[in-house]
Coordinates of N, CA and C in Angstrom, one line a residue:
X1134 N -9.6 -5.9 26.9 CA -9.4 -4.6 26.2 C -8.0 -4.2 26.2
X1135 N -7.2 -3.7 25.1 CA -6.0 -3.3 25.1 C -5.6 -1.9 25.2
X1136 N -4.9 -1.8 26.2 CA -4.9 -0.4 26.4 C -4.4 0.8 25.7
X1137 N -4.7 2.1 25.5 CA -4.1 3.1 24.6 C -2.6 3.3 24.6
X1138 N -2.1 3.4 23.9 CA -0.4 3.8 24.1 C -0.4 5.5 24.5
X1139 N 0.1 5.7 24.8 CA 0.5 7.3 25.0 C 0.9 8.1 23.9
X1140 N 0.8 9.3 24.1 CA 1.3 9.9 22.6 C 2.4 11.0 23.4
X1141 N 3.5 11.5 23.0 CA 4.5 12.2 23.4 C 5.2 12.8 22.1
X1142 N 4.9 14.6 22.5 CA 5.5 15.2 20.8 C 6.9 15.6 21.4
X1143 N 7.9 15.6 21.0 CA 8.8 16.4 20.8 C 8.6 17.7 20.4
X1144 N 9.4 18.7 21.3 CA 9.2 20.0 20.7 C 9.1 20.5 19.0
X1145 N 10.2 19.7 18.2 CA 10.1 19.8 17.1 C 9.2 19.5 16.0
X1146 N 8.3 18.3 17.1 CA 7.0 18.2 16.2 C 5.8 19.0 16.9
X1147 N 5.8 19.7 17.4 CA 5.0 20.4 17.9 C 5.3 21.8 17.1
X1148 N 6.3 22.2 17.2 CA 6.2 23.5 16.5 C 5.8 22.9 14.6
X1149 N 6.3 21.6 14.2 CA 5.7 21.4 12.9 C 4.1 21.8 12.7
X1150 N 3.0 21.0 13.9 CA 1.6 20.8 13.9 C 1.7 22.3 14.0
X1151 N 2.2 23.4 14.4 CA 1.4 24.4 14.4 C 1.8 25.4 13.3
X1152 N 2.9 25.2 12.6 CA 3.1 25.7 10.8 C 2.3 25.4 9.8
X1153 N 0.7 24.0 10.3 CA 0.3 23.1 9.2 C -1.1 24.2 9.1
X1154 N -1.4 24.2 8.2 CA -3.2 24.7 8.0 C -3.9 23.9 9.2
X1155 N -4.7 24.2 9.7 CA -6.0 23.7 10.7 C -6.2 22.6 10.0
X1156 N -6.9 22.8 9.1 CA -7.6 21.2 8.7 C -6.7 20.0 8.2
X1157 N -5.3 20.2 8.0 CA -4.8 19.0 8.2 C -4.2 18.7 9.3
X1158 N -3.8 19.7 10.2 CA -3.3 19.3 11.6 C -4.2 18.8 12.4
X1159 N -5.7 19.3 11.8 CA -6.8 18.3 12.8 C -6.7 16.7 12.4
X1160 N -6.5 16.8 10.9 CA -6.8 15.5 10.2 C -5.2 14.2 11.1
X1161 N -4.3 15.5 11.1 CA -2.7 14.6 11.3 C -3.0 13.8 12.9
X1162 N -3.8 15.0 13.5 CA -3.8 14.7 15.3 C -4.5 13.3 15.7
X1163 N -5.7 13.4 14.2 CA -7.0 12.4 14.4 C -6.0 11.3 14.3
X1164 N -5.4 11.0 13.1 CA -4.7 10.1 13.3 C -3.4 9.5 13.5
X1165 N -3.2 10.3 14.8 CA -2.3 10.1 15.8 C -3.3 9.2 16.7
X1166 N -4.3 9.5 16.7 CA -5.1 8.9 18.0 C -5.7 7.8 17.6
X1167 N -5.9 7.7 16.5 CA -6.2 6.5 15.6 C -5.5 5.0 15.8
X1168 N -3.9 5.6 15.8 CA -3.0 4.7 16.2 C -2.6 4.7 17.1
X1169 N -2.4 5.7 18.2 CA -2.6 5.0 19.6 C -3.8 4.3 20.1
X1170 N -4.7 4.4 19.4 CA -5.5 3.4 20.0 C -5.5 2.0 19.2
X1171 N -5.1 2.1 18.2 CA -5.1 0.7 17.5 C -3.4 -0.1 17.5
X1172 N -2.9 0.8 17.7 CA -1.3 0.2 17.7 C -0.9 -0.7 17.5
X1173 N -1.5 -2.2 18.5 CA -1.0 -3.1 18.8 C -1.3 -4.2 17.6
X1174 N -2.6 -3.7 16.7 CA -3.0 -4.2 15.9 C -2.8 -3.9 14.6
X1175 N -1.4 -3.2 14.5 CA -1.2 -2.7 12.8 C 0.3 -3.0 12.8
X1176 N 0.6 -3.4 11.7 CA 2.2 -3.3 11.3 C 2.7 -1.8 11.0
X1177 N 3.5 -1.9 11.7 CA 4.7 -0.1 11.6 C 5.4 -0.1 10.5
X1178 N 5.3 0.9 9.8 CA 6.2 0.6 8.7 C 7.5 1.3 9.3
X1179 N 8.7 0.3 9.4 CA 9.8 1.4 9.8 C 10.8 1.9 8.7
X1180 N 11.5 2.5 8.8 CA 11.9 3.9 8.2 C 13.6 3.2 7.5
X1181 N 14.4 3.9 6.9 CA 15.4 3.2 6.9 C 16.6 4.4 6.9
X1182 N 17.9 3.8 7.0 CA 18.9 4.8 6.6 C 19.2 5.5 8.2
X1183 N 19.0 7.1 8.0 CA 19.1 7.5 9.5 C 17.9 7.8 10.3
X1184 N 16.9 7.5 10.0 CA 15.7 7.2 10.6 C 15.2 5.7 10.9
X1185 N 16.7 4.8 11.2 CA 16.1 3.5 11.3 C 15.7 3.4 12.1
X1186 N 15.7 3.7 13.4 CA 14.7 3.2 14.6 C 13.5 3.8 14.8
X1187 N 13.1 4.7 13.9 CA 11.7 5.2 13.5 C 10.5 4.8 12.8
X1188 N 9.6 5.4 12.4 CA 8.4 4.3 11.5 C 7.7 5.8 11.3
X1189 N 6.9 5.2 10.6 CA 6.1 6.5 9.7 C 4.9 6.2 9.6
X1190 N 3.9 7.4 9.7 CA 2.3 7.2 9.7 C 2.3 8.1 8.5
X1191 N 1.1 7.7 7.2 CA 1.0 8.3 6.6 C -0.4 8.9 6.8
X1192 N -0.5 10.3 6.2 CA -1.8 10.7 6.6 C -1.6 11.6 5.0
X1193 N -2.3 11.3 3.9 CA -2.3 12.0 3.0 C -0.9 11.7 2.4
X1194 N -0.7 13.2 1.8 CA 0.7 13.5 1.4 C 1.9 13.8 2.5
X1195 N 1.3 14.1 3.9 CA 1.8 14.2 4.8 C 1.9 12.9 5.7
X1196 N 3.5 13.4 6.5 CA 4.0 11.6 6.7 C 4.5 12.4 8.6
X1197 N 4.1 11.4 9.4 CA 4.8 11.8 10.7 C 5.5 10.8 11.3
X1198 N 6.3 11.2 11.6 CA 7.6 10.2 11.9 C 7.3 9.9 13.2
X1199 N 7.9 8.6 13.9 CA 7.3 8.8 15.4 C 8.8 7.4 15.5
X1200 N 8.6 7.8 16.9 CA 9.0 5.9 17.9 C 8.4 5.2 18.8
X1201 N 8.7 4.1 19.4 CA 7.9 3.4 20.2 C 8.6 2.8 20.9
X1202 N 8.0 2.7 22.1 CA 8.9 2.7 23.6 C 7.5 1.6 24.2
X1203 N 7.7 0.6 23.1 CA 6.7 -0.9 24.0 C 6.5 -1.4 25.4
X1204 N 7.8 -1.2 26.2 CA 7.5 -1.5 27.3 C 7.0 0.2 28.0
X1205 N 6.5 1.0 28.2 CA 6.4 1.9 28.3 C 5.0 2.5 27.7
X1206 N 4.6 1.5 26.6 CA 3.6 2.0 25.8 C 3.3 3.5 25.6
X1207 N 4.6 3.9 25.2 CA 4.4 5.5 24.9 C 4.9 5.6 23.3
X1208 N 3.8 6.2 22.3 CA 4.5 6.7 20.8 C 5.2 8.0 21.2
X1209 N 6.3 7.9 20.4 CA 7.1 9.7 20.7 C 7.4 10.0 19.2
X1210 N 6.3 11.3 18.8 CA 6.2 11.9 17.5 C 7.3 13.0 17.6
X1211 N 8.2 12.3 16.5 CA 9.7 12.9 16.4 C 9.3 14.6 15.4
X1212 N 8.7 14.6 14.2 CA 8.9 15.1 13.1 C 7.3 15.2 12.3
X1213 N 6.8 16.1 11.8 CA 6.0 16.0 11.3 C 6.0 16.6 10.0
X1214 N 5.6 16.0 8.7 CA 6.2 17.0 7.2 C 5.3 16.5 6.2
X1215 N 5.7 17.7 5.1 CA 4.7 16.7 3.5 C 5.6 15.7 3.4
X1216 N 5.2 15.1 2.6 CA 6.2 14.0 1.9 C 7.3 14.3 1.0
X1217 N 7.3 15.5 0.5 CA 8.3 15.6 -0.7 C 9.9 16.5 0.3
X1218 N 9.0 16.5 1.6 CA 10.6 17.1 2.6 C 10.7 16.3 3.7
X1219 N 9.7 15.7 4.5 CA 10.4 15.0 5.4 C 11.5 14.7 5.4
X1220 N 11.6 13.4 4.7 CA 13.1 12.7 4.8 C 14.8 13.4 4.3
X1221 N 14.2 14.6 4.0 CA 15.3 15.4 3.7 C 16.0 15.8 5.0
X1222 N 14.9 15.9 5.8 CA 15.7 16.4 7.3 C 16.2 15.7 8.4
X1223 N 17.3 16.6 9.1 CA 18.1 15.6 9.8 C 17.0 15.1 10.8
X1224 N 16.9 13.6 11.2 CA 16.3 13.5 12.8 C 16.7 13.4 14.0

């Protein structure tokens, strides 16, 4: 069995999850957990430009930015947004 990665928000993505309506921040969290538990088994799509050492989960129209600290097996959720502003902002 492969073990869960950890999930770690940044303050800034924590104050994002609590600006979102309930039902997609339930939907965003689910699949946060989604991928920490499947992690090992999916390709990351990573990010490019000034988000290069980042990767993106998409969940709908909304996209959450995160990193990965493999030996450590911890995800750290940078940013959380719709899609038409995420990447507008600095990370």
């Amino acid at each position: 069995m492969v073990k869960r990665y950890e999930v770690e928000f940044l303050p800034e993505a924590v104050d994002d999850i609590e600006r979102i309506g309930k039902g997609t921040a339930r939907r965003i969290l689910e699949k946060i957990g989604w991928l920490a538990e499947n992690f090992e088994g999916i390709v990351s799509e990573r990010l490019l430009g000034e988000f290069k050492k980042a990767f993106k989960l998409r969940v709908g129209n909304w996209r959450v930015i995160y990193a990965v600290n493999r030996k450590r097996r911890v995800l750290r959720i940078c940013m959380i947004g719709h899609r038409s502003k995420i990447y507008r902002r600095k990370g």
